[in-house]
Coordinates of C-alpha atoms in Angstrom, one line a residue:
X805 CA 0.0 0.0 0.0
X806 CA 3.2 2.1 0.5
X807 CA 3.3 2.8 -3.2
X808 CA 1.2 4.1 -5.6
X809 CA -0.7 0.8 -7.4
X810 CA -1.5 3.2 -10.7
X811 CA 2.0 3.8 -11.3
X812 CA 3.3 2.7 -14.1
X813 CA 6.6 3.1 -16.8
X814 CA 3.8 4.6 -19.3
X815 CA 2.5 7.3 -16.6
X816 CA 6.3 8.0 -15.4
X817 CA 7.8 7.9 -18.7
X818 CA 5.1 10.7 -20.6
X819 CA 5.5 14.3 -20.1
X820 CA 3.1 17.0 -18.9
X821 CA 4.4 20.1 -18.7
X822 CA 7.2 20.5 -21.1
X823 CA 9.2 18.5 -23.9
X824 CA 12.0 16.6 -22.6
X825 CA 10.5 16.4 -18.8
X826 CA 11.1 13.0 -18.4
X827 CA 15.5 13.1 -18.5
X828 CA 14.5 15.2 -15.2
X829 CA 15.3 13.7 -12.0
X830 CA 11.7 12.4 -10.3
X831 CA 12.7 15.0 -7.4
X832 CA 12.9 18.2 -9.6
X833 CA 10.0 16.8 -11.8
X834 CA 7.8 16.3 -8.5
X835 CA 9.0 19.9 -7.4
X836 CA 7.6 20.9 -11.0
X837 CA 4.5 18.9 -10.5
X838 CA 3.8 20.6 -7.0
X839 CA 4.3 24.3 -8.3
X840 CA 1.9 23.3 -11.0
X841 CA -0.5 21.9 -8.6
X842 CA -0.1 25.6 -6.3
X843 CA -0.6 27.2 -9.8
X844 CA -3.9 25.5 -10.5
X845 CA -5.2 26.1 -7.1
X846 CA -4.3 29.7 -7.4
X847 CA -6.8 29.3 -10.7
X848 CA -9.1 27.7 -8.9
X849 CA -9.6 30.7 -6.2
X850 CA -9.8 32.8 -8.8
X851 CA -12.4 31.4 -10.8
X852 CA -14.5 30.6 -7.8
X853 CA -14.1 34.2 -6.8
X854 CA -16.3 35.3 -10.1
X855 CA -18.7 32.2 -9.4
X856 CA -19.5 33.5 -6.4
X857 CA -20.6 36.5 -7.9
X858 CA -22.8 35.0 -10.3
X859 CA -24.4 32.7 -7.7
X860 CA -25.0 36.0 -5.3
X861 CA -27.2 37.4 -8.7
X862 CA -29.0 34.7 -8.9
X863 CA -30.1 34.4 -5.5
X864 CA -30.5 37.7 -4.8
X865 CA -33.3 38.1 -7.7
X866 CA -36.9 39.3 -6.6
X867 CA -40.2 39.6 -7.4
X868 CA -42.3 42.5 -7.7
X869 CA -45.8 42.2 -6.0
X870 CA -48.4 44.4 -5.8
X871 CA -51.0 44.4 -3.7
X872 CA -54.0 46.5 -1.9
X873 CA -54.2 47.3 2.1
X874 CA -57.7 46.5 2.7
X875 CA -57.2 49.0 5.6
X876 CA -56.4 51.9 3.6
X877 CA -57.0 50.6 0.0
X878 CA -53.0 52.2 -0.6
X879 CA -50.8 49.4 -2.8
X880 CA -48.5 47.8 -0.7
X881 CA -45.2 46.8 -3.0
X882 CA -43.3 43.3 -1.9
X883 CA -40.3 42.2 -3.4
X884 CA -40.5 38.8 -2.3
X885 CA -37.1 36.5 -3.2
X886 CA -37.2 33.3 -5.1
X887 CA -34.5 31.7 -3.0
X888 CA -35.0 30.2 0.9
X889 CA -31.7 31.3 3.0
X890 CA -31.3 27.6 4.5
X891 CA -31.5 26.1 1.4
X892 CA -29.5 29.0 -0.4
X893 CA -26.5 28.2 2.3
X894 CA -27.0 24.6 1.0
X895 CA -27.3 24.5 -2.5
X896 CA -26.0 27.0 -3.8
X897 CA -23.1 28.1 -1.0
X898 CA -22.0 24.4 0.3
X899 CA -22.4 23.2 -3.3
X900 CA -20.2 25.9 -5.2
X901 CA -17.2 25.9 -2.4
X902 CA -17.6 22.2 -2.8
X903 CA -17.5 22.0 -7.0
X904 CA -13.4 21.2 -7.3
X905 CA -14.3 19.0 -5.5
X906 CA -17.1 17.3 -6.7
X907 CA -15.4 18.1 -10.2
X908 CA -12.5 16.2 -9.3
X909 CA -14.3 13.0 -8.0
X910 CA -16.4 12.9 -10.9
X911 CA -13.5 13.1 -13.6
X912 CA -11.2 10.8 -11.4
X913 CA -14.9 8.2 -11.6
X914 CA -15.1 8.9 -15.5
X915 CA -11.5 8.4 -16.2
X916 CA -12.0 4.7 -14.5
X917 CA -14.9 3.7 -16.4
X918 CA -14.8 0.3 -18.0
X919 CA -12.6 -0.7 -14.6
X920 CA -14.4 -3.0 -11.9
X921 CA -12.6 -1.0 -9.3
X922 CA -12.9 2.5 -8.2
X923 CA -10.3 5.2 -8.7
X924 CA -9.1 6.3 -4.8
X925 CA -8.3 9.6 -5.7
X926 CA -12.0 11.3 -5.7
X927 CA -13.1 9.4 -2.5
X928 CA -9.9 10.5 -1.0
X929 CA -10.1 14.1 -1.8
X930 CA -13.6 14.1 0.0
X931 CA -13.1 12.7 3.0
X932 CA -10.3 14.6 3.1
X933 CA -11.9 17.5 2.6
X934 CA -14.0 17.1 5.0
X935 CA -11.5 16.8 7.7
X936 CA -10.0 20.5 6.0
X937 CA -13.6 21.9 6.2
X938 CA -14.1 20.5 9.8
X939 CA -10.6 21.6 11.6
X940 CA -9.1 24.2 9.5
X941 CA -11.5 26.3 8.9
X942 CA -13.2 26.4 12.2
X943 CA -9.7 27.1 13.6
X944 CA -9.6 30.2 11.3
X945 CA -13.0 31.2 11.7
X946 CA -12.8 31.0 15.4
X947 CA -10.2 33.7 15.8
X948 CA -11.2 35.9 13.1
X949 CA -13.6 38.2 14.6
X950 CA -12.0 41.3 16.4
X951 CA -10.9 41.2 19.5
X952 CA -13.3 40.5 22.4
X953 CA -16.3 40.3 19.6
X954 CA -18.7 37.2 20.0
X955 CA -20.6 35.7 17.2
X956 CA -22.9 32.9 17.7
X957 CA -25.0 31.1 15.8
X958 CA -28.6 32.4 15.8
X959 CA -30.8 29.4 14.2
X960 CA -29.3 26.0 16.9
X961 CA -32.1 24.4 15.0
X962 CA -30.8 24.7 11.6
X963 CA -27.6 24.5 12.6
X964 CA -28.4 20.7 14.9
X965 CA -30.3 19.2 11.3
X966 CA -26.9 20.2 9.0
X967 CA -25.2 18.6 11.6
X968 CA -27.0 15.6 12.0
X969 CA -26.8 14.9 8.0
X970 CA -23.4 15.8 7.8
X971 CA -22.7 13.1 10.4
X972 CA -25.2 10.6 9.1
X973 CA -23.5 11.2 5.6
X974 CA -20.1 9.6 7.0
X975 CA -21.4 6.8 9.3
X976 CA -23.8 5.6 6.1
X977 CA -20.6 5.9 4.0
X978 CA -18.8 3.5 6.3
X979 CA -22.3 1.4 6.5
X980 CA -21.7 0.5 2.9
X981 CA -18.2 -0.3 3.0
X982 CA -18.1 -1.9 5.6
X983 CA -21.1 -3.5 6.9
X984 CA -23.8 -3.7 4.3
X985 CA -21.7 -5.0 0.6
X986 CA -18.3 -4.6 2.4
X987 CA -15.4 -3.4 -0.2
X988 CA -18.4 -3.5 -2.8
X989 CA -20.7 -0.3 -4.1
X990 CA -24.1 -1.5 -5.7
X991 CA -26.2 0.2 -7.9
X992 CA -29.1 1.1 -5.3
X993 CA -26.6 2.0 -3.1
X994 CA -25.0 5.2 -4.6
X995 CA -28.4 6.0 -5.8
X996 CA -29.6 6.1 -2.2
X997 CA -26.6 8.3 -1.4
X998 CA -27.6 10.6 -4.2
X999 CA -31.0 10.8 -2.8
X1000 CA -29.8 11.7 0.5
X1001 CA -29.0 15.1 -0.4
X1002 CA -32.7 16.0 -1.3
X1003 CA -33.6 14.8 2.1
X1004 CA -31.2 17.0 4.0
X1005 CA -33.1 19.6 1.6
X1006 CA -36.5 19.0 3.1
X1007 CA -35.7 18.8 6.2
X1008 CA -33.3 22.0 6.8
X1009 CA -36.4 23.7 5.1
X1010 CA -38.7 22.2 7.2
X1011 CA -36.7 23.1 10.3
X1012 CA -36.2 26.7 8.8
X1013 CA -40.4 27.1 9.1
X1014 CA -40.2 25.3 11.7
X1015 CA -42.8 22.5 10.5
X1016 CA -44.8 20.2 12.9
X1017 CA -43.3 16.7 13.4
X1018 CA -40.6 17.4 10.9
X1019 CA -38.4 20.2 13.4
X1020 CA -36.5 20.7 16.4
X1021 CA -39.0 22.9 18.8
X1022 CA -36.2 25.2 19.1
X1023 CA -36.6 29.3 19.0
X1024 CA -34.6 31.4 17.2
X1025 CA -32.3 33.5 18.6
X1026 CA -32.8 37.3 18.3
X1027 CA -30.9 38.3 14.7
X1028 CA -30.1 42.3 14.5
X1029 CA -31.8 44.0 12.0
X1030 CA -29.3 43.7 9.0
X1031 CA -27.7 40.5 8.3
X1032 CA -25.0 42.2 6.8
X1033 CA -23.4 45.4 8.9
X1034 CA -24.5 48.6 6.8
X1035 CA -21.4 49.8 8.1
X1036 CA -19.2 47.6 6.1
X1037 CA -17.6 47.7 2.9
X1038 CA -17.8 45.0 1.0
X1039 CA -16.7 45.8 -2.0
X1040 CA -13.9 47.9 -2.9
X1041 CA -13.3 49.5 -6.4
X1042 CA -9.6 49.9 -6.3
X1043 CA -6.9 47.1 -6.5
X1044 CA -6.9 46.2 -3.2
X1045 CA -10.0 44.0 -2.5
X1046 CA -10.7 43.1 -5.7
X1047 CA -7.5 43.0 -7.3
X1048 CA -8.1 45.6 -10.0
X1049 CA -10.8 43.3 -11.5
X1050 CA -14.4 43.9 -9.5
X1051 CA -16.7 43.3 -11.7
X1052 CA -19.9 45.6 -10.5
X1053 CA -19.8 48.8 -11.4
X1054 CA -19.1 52.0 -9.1
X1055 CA -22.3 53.6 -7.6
X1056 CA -23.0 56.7 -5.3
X1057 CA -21.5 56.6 -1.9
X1058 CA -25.2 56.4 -0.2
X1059 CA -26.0 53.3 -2.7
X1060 CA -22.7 51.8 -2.0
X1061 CA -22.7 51.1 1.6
X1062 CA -25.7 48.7 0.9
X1063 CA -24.0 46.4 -1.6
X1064 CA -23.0 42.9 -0.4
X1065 CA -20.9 40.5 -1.3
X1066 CA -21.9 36.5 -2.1
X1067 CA -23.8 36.4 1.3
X1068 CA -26.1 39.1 0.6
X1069 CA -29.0 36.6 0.8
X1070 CA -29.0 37.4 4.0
X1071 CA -29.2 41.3 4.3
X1072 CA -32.7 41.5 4.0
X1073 CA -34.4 43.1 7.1
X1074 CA -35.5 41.0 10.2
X1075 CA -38.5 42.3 11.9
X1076 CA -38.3 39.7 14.5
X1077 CA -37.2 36.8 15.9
X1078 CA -39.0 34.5 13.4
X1079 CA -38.0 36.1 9.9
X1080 CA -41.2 36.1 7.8
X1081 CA -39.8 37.6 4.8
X1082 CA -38.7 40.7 3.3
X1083 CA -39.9 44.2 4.5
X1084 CA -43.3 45.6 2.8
X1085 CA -43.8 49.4 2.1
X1086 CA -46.6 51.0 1.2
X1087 CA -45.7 53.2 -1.7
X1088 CA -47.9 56.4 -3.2
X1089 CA -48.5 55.9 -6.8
X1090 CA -47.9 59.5 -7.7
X1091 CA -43.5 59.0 -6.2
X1092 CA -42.3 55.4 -6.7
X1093 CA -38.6 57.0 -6.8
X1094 CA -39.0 58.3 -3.5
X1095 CA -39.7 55.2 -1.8
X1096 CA -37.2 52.8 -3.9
X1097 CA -34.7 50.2 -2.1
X1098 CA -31.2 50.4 -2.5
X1099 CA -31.8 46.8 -3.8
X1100 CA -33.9 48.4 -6.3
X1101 CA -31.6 51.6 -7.3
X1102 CA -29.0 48.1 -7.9
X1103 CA -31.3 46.7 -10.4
X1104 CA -31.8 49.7 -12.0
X1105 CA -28.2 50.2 -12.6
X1106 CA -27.5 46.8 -13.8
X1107 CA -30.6 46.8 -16.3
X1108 CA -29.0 50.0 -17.4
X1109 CA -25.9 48.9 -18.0
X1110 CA -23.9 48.3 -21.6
X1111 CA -22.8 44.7 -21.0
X1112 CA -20.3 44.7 -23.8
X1113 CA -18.9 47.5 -22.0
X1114 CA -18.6 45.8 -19.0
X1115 CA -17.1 42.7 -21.0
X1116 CA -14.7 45.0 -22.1
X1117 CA -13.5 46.3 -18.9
X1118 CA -13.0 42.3 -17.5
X1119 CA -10.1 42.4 -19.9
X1120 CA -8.7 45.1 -19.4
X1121 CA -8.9 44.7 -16.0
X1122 CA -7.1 41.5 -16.5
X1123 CA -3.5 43.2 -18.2
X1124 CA -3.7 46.4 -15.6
X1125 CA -0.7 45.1 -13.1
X1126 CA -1.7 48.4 -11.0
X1127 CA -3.8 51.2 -10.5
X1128 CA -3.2 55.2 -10.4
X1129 CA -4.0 54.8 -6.5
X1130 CA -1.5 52.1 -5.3
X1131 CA 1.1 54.1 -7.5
X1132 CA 0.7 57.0 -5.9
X1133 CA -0.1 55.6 -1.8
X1134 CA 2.3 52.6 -1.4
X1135 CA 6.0 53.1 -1.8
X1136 CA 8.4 51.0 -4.3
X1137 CA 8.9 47.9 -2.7
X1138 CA 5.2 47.3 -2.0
X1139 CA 4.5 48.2 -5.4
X1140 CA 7.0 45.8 -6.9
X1141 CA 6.0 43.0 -5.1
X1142 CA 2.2 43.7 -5.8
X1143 CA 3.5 43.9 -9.6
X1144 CA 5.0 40.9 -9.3
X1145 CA 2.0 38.9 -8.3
X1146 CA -0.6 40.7 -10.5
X1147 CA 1.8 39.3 -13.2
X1148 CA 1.8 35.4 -12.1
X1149 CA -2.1 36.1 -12.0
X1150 CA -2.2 37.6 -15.2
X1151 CA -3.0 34.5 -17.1
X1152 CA -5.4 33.3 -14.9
X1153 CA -7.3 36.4 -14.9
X1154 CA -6.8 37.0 -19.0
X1155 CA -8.5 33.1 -19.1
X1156 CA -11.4 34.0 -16.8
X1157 CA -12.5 37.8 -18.5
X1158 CA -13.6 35.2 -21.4
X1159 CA -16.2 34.5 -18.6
X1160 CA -20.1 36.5 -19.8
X1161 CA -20.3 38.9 -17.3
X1162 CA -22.7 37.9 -14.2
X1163 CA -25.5 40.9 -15.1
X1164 CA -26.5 38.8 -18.6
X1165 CA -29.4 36.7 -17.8
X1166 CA -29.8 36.8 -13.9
X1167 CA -26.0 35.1 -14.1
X1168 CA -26.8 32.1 -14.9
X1169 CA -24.5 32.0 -18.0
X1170 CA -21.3 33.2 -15.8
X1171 CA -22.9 30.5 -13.5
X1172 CA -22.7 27.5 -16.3
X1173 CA -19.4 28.8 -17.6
X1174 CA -17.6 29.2 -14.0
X1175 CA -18.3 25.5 -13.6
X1176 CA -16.6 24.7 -17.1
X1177 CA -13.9 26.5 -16.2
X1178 CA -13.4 24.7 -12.9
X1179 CA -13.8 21.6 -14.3
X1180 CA -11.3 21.8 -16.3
X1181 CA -8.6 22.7 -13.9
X1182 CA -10.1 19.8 -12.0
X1183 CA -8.8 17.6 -14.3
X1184 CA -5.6 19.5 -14.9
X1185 CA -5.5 18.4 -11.0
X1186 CA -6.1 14.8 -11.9
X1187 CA -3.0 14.4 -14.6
X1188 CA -0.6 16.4 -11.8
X1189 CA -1.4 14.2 -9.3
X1190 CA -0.7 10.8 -11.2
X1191 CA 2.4 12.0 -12.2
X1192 CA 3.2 13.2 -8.7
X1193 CA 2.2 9.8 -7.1
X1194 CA 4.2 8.2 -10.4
X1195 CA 7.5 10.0 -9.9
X1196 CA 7.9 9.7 -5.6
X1197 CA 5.7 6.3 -5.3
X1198 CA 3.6 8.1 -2.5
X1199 CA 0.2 6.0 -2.8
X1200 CA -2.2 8.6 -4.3
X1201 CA -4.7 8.0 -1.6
X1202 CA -2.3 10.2 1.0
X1203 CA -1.7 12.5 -1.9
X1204 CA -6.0 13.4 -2.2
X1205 CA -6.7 13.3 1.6
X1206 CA -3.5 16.0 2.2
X1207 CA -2.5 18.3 -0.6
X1208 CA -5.8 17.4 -3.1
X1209 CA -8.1 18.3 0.0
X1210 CA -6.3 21.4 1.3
X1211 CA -6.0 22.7 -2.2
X1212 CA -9.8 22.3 -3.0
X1213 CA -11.1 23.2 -0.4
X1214 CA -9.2 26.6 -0.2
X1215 CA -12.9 28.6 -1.7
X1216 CA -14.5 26.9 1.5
X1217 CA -12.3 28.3 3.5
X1218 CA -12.4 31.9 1.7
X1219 CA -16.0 32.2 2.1
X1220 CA -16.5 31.0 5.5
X1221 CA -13.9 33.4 6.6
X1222 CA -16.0 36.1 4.7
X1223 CA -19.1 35.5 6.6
X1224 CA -16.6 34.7 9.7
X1225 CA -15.4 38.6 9.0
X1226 CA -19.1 40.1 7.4
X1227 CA -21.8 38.8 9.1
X1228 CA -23.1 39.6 12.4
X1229 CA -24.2 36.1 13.1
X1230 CA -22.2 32.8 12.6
X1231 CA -24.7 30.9 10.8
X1232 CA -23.6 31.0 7.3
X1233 CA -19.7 30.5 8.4
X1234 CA -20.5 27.3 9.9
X1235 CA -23.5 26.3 7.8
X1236 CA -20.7 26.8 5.3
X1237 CA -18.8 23.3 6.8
X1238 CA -21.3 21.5 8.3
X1239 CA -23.3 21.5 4.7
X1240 CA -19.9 21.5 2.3
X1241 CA -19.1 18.1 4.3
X1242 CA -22.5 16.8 3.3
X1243 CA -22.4 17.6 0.0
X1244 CA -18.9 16.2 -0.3
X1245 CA -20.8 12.7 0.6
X1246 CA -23.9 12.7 -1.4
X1247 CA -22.8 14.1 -4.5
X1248 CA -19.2 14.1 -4.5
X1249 CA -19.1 10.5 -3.9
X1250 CA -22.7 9.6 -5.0
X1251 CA -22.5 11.0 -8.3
X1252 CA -19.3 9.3 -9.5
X1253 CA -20.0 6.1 -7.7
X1254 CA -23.7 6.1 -9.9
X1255 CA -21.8 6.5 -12.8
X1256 CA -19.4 3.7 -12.5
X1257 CA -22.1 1.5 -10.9
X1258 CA -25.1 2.0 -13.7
X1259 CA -21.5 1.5 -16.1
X1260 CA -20.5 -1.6 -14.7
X1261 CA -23.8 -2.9 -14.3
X1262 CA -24.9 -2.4 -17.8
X1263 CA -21.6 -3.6 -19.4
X1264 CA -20.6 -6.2 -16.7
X1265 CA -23.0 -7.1 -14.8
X1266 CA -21.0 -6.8 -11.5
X1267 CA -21.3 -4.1 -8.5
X1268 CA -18.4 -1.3 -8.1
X1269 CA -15.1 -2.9 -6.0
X1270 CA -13.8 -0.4 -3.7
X1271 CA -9.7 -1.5 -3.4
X1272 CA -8.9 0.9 -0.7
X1273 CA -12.0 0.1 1.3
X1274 CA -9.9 -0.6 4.3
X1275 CA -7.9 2.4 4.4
X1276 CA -10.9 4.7 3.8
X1277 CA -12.9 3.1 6.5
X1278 CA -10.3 3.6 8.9
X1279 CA -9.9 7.4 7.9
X1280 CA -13.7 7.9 8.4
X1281 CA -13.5 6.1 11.7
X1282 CA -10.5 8.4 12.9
X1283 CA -12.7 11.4 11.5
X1284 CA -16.1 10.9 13.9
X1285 CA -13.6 10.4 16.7
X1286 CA -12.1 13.9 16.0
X1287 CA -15.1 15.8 14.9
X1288 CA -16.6 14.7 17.5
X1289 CA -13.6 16.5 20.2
X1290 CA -14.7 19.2 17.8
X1291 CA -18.3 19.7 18.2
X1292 CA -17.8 18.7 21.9
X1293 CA -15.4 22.4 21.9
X1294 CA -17.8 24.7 19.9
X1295 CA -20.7 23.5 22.5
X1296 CA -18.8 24.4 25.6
X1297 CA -17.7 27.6 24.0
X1298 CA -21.2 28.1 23.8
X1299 CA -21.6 27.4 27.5
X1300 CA -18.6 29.5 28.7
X1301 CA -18.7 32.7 26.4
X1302 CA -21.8 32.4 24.7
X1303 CA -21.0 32.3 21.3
X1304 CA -19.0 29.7 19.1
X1305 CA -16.6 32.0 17.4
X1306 CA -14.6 34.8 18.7
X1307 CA -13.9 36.1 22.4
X1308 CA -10.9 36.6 24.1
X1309 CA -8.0 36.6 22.1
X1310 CA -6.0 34.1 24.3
X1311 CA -8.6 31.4 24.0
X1312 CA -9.7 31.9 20.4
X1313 CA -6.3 31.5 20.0
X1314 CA -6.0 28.5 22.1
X1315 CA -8.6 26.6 20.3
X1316 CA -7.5 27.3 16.5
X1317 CA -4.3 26.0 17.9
X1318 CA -6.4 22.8 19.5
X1319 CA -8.5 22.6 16.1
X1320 CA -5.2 22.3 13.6
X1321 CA -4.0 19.7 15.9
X1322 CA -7.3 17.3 15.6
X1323 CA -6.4 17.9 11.8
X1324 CA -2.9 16.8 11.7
X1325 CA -3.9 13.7 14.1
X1326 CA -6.2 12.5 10.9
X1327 CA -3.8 13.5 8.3
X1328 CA -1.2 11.5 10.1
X1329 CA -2.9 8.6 11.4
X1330 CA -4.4 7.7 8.4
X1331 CA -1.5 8.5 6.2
X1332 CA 0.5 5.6 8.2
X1333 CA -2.9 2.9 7.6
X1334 CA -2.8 3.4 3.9
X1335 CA 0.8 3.4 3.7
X1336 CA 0.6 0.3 5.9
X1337 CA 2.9 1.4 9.1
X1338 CA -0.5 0.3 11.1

């Protein structure tokens, strides 16, 4: 188990990223292979970056309703939003910091079609994954709010059903391998997985309206009256936020202070403790304009807007290394290491400005194309790490669960430390992990295991043979263990200061410190069982 079973002379002996690679030494080709790997994660930020804006424009899309007071006979004007915030946070949030991924599994499943058993390197990746999502990132969400600032989670209910599922999701992956078909994936099997995800649907939105027999009787904590801080900016026009390249255009100051970034599905008004929707306003027919929204000066501006124009500006945006700003505020060195990196992004960003901007058709083309784009690295990701695993005869199992899962799961990271930094409430930071690790399961590992298992099935006749069954059961065993020292931390934070993220410095610190080292106990522990020290 100690080396890699895919290697091969054919693998070793072909070349990826120049002519003549292979009279390299295997060190300096695998040094090669890693800086590649860095490069395409650095892509993969990026890209994910403008995915999230075209996901925020399609959830933030409303509709106009118009109705009479019978009181006063005056029309009352709702703008009433398509999408629910639970299952926003789930589908659309978990699901898009999760698509590497998910892209990843699902190439690594496609590339082994016509093969009895699966590929390691998708299921590995996942479960890895989910140990980054799970220790990592709580450990930098925990310390992330400003000194002596608490931020707890306002919805326990909510919170307790994503939990559950993203439990349940693990022990019924270890159900099948090792209890039900051990070391074998039937048909009905990933299918069921699959399935799974829609139930963790109903039920979050059924604990989200709080639905008889279906929900937790828990209340919901009191939530201040903007999700978002009006106070914040979150979105900056010059290089330094956005790196030159922010996509929406500039607005008046008063107009500006109201737009959010991808977690703006939550910055509607709350008018108490059970949100019932978005605030109504009686409006005067004879002076619409003096009772308009920001939201609504936004979509006014967008309709208004010359999208070629704004196509336009992606690519230029793409070449300018700095703005007039930065050259005149920061001094040489700062500007030549700023250069510097604008430049190693350059291509990245040239690649992505071919991307429709997100104002064409609620951004739902920028939303289709994004995931093109990430699927393609994804399987740049794929040929780099069988010729990493070739060249140093590390089993590719450790390579997905360590550098695969870090890597990918970097945009999960970025956004729950946004809503960590953003968002007066923790509820989308941790939603963010809880529901990524979920989705990880039942369609990052459903989807390509239903693939291969309808393939094999249909051409074979036999079930889906899972090689590395033992080593992947022993990972998920050593993952409830931790997760569950975890979970046992954020509940007594919530005993001692109230609140799962933030506080006093000292322990915040403490407990990132105590979260990174329940990570490197799974990365190490089940590095040595699939390399077969235990």
């Amino acid at each position: 188990m100690g080396i890699s079973d895919i290697s091969s002379d054919k693998i070793c002996e072909s070349y990826l990223l120049l002519y003549g690679e292979t009279f390299l030494p295997n060190g300096l080709r695998a040094f090669l292979y890693l800086l590649a790997l860095a490069y395409c994660f650095i892509g993969l930020s990026a890209i994910t970056a403008r995915f999230f804006r075209s996901m925020e424009n399609i959830v933030k899309q409303t509709q106009r309703v118009v109705e009479i007071d019978p009181c006063t006979n005056a029309e009352v004007i709702k703008y009433e939003k398509f999408w629910n915030y639970t299952i926003a946070d789930i589908s659309l949030l978990a699901f898009g910091t999760s698509f590497p991924q998910i892209s990843l599994a699902t190439i690594d499943a496609i590339r082994n079609l016509g093969q009895l058993n699966a590929g390691g390197l998708g299921p590995g990746t996942l479960v890895g994954s989910a140990a980054f999502d799970l220790f990592p990132i709580h450990a930098v969400c925990v310390v992330v709010p400003k000194a002596g600032s608490l931020k707890k989670i306002s919805d326990i209910g909510v919170w307790l059903v994503e939990l559950f599922w993203s439990f349940w999701a693990y022990f019924w992956l270890y159900i099948i391998l090792e209890v039900w078909t051990p070391k074998v994936i039937t048909l009905w099997e990933a299918l069921l997985t699959v399935l799974q995800f829609g139930l963790l649907l109903i039920h979050a939105y059924a604990q989200d309206k709080r639905w008889p027999y279906l929900s937790i009787p828990l209340e919901r904590s009191e939530r201040p009256e903007d999700w978002v801080p009006e106070s914040d900016k979150l979105l900056n026009h010059g290089d330094n936020e956005c790196g030159g390249c922010c996509e929406i255009p500039p607005v008046s100051e008063e107009n500006d202070s109201r737009i959010v970034d991808i977690f703006s599905i939550h910055s509607d008004k709350d008018t108490g403790k059970y949100f019932t929707g978005p605030v109504y306003q009686s409006v005067p027919e004879n002076d619409m304009a003096e009772f308009s929204t920001p939201a609504s000066i936004k979509r006014k501006i967008v309709e208004d807007l010359d999208v070629v124009s704004v196509w336009r500006q992606q690519f230029l945006d793409a070449v300018m290394l700095e703005s007039t700003e930065s050259k005149k505020r920061d001094g040489f060195c700062l500007r030549l290491a700023r250069v510097l990196w604008q430049l190693s992004l350059a291509p990245w960003r040239l690649l992505f400005a071919f991307v429709p901007p997100y104002q064409i058709a609620h951004g739902w083309i920028s939303f289709i194309c994004s995931l093109i784009f990430i699927s393609g690295i994804a399987y740049v990701v794929t040929q780099l790490t069988d010729q990493i695993s070739c060249v140093t005869g590390i089993n590719p199992y450790v390579i997905a669960f360590t550098a695969l899962a870090s890597g990918t799961s970097w945009p999960d990271l970025v956004a729950s430390k946004i809503a960590a930094e953003r968002q007066v409430t923790a509820d989308s930071a941790i939603a963010n992990i809880t529901c990524s690790n979920s989705v990880n399961i039942y369609i990052g590992i459903g989807i390509p295991w239903l693939i291969d298992t309808t393939y094999n099935l249909a051409v074979y006749h036999e079930p889906l043979y899972i090689q590395n069954a033992g080593g992947l059961s022993f990972s998920l065993l050593v993952f409830f263990v931790t997760s569950a020292c975890c979970i046992a931390v954020l509940v007594l934070r919530r005993l001692i200061f109230g609140a799962e993220l933030g506080g006093p410095r000292l322990w915040a610190w403490v407990t990132s410190v105590y979260f990174m080292f329940l990570w490197i106990v799974f990365v190490v522990l089940s590095s040595l069982k699939v390399s077969g020290f235990i």
